mmCIF file with all atom_site columns, C-alpha atoms in Angstrom:
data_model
loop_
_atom_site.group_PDB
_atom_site.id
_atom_site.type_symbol
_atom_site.label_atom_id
_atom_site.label_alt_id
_atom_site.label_comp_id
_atom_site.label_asym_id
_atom_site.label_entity_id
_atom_site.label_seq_id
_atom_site.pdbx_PDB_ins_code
_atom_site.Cartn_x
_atom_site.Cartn_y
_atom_site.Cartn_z
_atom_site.occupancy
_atom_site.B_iso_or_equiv
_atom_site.pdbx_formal_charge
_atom_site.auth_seq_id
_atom_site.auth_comp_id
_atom_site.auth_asym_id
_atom_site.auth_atom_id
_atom_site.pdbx_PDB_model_num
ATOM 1   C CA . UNK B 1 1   ? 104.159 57.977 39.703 1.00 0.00 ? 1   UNK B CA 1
ATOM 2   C CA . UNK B 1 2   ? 100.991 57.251 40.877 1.00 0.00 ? 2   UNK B CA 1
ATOM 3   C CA . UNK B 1 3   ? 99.739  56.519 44.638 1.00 0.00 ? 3   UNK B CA 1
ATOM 4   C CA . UNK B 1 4   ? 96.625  55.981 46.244 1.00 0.00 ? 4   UNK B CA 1
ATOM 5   C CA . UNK B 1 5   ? 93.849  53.732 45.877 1.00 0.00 ? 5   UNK B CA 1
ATOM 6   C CA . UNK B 1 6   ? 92.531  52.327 42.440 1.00 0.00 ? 6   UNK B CA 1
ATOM 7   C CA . UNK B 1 7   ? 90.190  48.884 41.595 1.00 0.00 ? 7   UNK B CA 1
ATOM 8   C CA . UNK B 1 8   ? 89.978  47.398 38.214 1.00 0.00 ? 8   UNK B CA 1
ATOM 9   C CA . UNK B 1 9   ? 86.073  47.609 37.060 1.00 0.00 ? 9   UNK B CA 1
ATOM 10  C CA . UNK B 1 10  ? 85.132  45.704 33.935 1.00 0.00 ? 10  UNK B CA 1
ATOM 11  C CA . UNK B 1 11  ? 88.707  45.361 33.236 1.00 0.00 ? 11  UNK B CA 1
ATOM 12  C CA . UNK B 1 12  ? 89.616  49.384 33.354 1.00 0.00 ? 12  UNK B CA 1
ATOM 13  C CA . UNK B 1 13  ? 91.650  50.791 36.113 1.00 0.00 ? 13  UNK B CA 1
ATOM 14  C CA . UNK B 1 14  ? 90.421  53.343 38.053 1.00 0.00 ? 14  UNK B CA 1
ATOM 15  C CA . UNK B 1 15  ? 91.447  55.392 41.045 1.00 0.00 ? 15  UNK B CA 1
ATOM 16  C CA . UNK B 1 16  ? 88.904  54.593 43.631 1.00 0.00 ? 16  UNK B CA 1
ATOM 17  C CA . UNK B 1 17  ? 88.024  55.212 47.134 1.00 0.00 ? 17  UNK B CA 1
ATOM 18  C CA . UNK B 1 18  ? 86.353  52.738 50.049 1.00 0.00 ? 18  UNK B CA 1
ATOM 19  C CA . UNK B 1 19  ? 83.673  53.778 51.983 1.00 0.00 ? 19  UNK B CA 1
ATOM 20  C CA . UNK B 1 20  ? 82.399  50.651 54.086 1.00 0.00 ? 20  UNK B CA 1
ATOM 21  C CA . UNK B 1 21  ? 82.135  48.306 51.529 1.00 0.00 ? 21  UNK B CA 1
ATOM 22  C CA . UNK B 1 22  ? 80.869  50.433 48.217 1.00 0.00 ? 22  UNK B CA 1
ATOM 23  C CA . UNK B 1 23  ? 83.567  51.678 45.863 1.00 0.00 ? 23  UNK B CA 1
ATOM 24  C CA . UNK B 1 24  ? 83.433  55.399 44.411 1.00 0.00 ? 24  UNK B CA 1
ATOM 25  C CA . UNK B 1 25  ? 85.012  55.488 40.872 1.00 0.00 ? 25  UNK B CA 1
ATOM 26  C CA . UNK B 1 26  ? 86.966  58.134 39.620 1.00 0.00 ? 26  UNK B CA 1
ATOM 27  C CA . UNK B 1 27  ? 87.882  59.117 35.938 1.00 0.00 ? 27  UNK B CA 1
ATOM 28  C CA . UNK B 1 28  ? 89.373  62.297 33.609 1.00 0.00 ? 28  UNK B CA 1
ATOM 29  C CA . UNK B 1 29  ? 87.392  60.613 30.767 1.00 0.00 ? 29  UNK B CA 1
ATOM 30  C CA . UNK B 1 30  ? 84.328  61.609 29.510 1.00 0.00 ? 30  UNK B CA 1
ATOM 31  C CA . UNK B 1 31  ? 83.510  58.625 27.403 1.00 0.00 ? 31  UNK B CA 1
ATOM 32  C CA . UNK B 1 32  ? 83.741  56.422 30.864 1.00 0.00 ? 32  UNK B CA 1
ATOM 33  C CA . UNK B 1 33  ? 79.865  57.517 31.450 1.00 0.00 ? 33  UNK B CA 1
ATOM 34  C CA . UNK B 1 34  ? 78.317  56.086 27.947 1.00 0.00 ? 34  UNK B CA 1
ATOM 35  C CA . UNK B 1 35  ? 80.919  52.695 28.047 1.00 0.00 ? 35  UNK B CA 1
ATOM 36  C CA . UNK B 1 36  ? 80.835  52.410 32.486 1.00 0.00 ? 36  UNK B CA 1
ATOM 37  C CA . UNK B 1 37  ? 77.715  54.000 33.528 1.00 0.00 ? 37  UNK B CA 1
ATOM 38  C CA . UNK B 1 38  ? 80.033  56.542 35.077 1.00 0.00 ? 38  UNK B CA 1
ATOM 39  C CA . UNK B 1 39  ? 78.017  59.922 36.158 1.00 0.00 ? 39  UNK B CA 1
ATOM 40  C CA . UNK B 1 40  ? 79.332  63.227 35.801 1.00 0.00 ? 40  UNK B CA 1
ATOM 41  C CA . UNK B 1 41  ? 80.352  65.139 38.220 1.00 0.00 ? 41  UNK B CA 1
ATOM 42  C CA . UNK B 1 42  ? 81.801  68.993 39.130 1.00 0.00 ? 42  UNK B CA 1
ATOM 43  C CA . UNK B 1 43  ? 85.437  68.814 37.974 1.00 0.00 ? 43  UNK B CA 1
ATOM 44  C CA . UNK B 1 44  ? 87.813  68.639 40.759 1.00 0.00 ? 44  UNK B CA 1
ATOM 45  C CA . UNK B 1 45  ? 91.645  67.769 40.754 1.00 0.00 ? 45  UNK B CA 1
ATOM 46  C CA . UNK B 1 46  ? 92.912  64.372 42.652 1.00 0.00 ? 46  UNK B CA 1
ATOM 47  C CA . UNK B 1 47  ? 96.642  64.489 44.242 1.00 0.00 ? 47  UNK B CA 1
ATOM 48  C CA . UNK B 1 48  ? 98.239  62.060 42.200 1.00 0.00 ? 48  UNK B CA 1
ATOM 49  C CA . UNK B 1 49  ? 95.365  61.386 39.580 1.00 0.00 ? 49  UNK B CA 1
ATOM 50  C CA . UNK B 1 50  ? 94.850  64.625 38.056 1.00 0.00 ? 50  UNK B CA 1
ATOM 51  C CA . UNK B 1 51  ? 91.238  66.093 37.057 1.00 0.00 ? 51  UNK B CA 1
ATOM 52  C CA . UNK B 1 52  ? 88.799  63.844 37.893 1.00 0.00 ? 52  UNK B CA 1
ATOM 53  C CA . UNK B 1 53  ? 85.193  64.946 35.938 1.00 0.00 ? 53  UNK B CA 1
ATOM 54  C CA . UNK B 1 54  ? 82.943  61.587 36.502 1.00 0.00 ? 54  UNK B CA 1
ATOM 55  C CA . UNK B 1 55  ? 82.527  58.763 38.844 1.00 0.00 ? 55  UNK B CA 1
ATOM 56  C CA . UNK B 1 56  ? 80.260  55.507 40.160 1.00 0.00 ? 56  UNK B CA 1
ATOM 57  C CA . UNK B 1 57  ? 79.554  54.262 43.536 1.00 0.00 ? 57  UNK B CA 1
ATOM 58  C CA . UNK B 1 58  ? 79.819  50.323 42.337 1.00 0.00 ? 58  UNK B CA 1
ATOM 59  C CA . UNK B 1 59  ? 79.576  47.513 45.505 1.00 0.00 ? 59  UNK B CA 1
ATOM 60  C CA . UNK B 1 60  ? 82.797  46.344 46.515 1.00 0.00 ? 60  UNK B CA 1
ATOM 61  C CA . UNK B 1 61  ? 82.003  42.879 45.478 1.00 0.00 ? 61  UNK B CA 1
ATOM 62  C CA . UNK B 1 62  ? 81.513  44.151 41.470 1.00 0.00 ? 62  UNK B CA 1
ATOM 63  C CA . UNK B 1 63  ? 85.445  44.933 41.155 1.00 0.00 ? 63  UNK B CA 1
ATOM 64  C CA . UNK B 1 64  ? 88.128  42.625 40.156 1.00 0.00 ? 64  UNK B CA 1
ATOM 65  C CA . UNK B 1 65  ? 90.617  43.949 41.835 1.00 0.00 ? 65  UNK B CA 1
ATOM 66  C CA . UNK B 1 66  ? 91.205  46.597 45.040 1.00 0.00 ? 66  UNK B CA 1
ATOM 67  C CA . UNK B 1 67  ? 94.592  47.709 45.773 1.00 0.00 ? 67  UNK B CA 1
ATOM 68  C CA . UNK B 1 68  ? 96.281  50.730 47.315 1.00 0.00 ? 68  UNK B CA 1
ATOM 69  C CA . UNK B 1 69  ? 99.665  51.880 45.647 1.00 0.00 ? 69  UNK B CA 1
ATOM 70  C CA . UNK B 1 70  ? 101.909 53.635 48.210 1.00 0.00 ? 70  UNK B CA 1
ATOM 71  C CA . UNK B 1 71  ? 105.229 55.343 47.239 1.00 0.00 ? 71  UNK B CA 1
ATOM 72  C CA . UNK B 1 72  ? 108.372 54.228 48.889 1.00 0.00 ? 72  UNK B CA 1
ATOM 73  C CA . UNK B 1 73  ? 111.934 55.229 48.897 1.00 0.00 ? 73  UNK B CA 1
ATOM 74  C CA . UNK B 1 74  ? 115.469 53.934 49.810 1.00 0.00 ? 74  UNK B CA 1
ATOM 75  C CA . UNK B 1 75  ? 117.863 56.831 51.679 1.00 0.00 ? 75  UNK B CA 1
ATOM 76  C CA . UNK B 1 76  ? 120.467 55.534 53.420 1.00 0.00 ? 76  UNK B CA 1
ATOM 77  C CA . UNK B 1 77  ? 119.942 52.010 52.924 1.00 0.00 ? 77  UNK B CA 1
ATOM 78  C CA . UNK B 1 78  ? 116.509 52.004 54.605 1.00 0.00 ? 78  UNK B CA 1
ATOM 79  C CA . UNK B 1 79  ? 113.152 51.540 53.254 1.00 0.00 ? 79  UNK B CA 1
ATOM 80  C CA . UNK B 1 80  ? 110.691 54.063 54.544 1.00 0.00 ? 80  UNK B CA 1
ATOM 81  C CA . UNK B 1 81  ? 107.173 55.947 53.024 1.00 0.00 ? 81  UNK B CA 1
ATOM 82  C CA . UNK B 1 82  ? 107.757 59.494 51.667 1.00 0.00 ? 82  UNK B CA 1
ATOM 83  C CA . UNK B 1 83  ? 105.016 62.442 51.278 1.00 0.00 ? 83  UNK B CA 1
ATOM 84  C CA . UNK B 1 84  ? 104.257 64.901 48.587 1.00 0.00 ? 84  UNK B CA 1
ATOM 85  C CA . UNK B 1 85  ? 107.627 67.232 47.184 1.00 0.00 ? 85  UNK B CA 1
ATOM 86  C CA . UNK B 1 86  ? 107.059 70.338 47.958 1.00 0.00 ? 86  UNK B CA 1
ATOM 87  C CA . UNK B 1 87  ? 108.100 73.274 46.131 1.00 0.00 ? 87  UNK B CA 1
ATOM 88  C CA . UNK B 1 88  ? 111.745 72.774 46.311 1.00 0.00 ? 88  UNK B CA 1
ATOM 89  C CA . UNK B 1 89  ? 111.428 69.250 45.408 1.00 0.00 ? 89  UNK B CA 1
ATOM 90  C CA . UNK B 1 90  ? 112.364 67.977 48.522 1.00 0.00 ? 90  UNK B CA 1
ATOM 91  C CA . UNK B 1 91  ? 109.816 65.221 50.394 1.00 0.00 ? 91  UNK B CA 1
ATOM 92  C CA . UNK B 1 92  ? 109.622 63.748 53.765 1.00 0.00 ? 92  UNK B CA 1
ATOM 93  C CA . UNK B 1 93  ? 110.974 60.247 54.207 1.00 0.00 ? 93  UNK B CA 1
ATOM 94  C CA . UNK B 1 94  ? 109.451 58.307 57.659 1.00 0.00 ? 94  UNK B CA 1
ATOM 95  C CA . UNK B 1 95  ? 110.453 55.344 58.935 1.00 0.00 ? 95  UNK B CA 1
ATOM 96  C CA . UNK B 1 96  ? 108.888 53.271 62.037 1.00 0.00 ? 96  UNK B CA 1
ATOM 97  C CA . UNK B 1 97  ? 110.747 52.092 64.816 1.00 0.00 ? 97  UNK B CA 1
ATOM 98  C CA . UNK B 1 98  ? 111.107 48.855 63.475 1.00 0.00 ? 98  UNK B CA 1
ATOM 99  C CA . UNK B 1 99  ? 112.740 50.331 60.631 1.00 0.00 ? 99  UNK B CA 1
ATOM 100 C CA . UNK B 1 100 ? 115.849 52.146 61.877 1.00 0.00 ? 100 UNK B CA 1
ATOM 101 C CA . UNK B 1 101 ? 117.762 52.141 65.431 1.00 0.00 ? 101 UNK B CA 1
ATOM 102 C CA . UNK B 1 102 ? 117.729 54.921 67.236 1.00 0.00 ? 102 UNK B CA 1
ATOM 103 C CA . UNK B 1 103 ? 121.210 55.393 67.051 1.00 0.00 ? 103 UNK B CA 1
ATOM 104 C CA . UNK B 1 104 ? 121.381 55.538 63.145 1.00 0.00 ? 104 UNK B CA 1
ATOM 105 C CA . UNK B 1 105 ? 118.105 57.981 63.557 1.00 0.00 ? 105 UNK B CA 1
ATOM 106 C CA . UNK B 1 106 ? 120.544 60.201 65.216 1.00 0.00 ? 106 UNK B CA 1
ATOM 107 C CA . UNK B 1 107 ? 123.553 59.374 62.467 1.00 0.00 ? 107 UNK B CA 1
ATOM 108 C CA . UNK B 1 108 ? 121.084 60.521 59.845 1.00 0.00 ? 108 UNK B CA 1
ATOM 109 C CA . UNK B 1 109 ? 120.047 63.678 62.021 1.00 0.00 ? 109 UNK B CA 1
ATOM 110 C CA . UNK B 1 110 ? 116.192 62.586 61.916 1.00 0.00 ? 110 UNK B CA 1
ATOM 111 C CA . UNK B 1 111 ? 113.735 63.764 63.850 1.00 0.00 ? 111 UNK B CA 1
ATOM 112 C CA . UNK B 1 112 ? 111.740 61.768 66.476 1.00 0.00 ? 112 UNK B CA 1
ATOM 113 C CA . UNK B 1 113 ? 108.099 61.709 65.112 1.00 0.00 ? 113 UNK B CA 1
ATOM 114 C CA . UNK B 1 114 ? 105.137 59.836 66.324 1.00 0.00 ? 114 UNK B CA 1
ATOM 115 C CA . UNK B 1 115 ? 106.582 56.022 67.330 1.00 0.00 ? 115 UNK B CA 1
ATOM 116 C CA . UNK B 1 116 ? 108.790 56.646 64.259 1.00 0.00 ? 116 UNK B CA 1
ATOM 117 C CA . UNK B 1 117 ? 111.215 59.033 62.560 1.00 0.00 ? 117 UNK B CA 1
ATOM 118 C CA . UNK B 1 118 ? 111.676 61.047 60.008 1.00 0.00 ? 118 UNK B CA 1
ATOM 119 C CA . UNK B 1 119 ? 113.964 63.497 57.871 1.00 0.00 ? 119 UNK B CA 1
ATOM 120 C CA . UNK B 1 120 ? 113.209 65.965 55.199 1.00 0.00 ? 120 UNK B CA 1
ATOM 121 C CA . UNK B 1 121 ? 115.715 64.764 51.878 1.00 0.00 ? 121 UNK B CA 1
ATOM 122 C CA . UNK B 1 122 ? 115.806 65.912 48.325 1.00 0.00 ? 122 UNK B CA 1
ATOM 123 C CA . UNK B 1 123 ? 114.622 63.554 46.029 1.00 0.00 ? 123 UNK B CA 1
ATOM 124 C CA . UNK B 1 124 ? 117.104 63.351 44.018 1.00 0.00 ? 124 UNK B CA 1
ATOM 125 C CA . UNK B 1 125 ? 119.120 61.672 46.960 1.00 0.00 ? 125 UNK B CA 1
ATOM 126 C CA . UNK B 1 126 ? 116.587 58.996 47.334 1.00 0.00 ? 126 UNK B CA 1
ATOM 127 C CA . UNK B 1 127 ? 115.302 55.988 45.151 1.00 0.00 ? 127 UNK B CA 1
ATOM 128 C CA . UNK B 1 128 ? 111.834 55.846 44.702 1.00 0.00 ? 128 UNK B CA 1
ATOM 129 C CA . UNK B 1 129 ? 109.500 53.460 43.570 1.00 0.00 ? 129 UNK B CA 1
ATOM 130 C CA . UNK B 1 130 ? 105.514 51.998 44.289 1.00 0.00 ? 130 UNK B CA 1
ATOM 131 C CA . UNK B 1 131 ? 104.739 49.458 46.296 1.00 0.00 ? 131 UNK B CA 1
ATOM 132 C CA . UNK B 1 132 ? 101.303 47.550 45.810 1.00 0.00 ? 132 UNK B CA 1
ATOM 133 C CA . UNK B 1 133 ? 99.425  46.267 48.262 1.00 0.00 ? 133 UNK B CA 1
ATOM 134 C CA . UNK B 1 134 ? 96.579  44.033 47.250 1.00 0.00 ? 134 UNK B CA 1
ATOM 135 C CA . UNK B 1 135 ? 93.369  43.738 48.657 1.00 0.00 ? 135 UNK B CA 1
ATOM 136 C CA . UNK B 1 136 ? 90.984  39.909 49.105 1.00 0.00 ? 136 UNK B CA 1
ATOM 137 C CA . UNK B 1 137 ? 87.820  41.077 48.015 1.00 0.00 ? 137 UNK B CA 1
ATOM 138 C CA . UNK B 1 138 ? 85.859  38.441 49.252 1.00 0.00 ? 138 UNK B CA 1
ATOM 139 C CA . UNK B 1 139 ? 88.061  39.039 52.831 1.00 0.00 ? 139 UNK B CA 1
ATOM 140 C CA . UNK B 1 140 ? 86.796  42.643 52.833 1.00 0.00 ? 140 UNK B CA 1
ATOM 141 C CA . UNK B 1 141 ? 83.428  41.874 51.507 1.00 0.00 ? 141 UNK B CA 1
ATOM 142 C CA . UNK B 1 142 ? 82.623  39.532 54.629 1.00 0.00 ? 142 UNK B CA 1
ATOM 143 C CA . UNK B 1 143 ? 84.349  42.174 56.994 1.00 0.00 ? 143 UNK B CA 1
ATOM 144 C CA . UNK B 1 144 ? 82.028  44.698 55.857 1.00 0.00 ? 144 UNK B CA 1
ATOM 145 C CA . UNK B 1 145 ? 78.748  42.489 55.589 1.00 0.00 ? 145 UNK B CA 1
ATOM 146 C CA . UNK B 1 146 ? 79.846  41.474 59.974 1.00 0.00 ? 146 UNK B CA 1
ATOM 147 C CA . UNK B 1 147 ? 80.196  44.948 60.665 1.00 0.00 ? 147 UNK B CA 1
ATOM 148 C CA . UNK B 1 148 ? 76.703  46.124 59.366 1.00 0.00 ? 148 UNK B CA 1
#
């Protein structure tokens, strides 16, 4: 599964990253620097991408599409973010305070953890899945022209 942030450029997805309004590119492929413009870069592994080996700093307003794909689970019958498995395969599951009552926090045994909670489960106990969260490029465009 993959998470993160990613924009579409001239139709290809990539896995991207914001910096006040300009958009780096990231990609394992080679041929993305003759066909993109793409420049290469030292190799370097991405958590979630894999070996990234070029990129482009484009302006925010030349992608199609900016979005940030966040992975979610279900434990319990509550909805709530999870981190990386570690080596035992087991993640962290946290939920806000809006999510869960305090007194199921306590049923499930989780711990209190900065205005939320949150419980250390295998994954094989949970259902995960990504949830995308799109971006209005014109919205952030404007945001970041006001804030220069």
């Amino acid at each position: 599964m993959k998470r993160g942030a990613f924009a579409k450029y001239m139709g290809k997805e990539f896995k991207a990253g914001n910096r006040l309004g300009e958009i780096t590119l990231f990609s394992k492929n080679l041929a993305d620097i003759e066909k993109y413009g793409f420049e290469k870069c030292e190799a370097f592994d991405m958590y979630g991408f894999g070996r990234v080996v070029c990129e482009k700093n484009v302006p925010l307003s030349e992608v199609e599409e900016y979005y940030v794909i966040g992975l979610k689970a279900i434990y319990e019958g509550y909805k709530g973010g999870i981190g990386r498995p570690d080596k035992d395969n087991n993640v962290v599951i946290g939920f806000g305070c809006d999510d869960i009552t305090p007194d199921e926090a306590r049923r499930l045994e989780m711990q209190v953890d900065y205005g939320g909670y949150r419980k250390e489960v295998p994954m094989d106990e949970l259902e995960i899945f990504e949830e995308r969260e799109d971006y209005d490029i014109p919205k952030l465009v404007a945001m970041y022209k006001k804030a220069k």
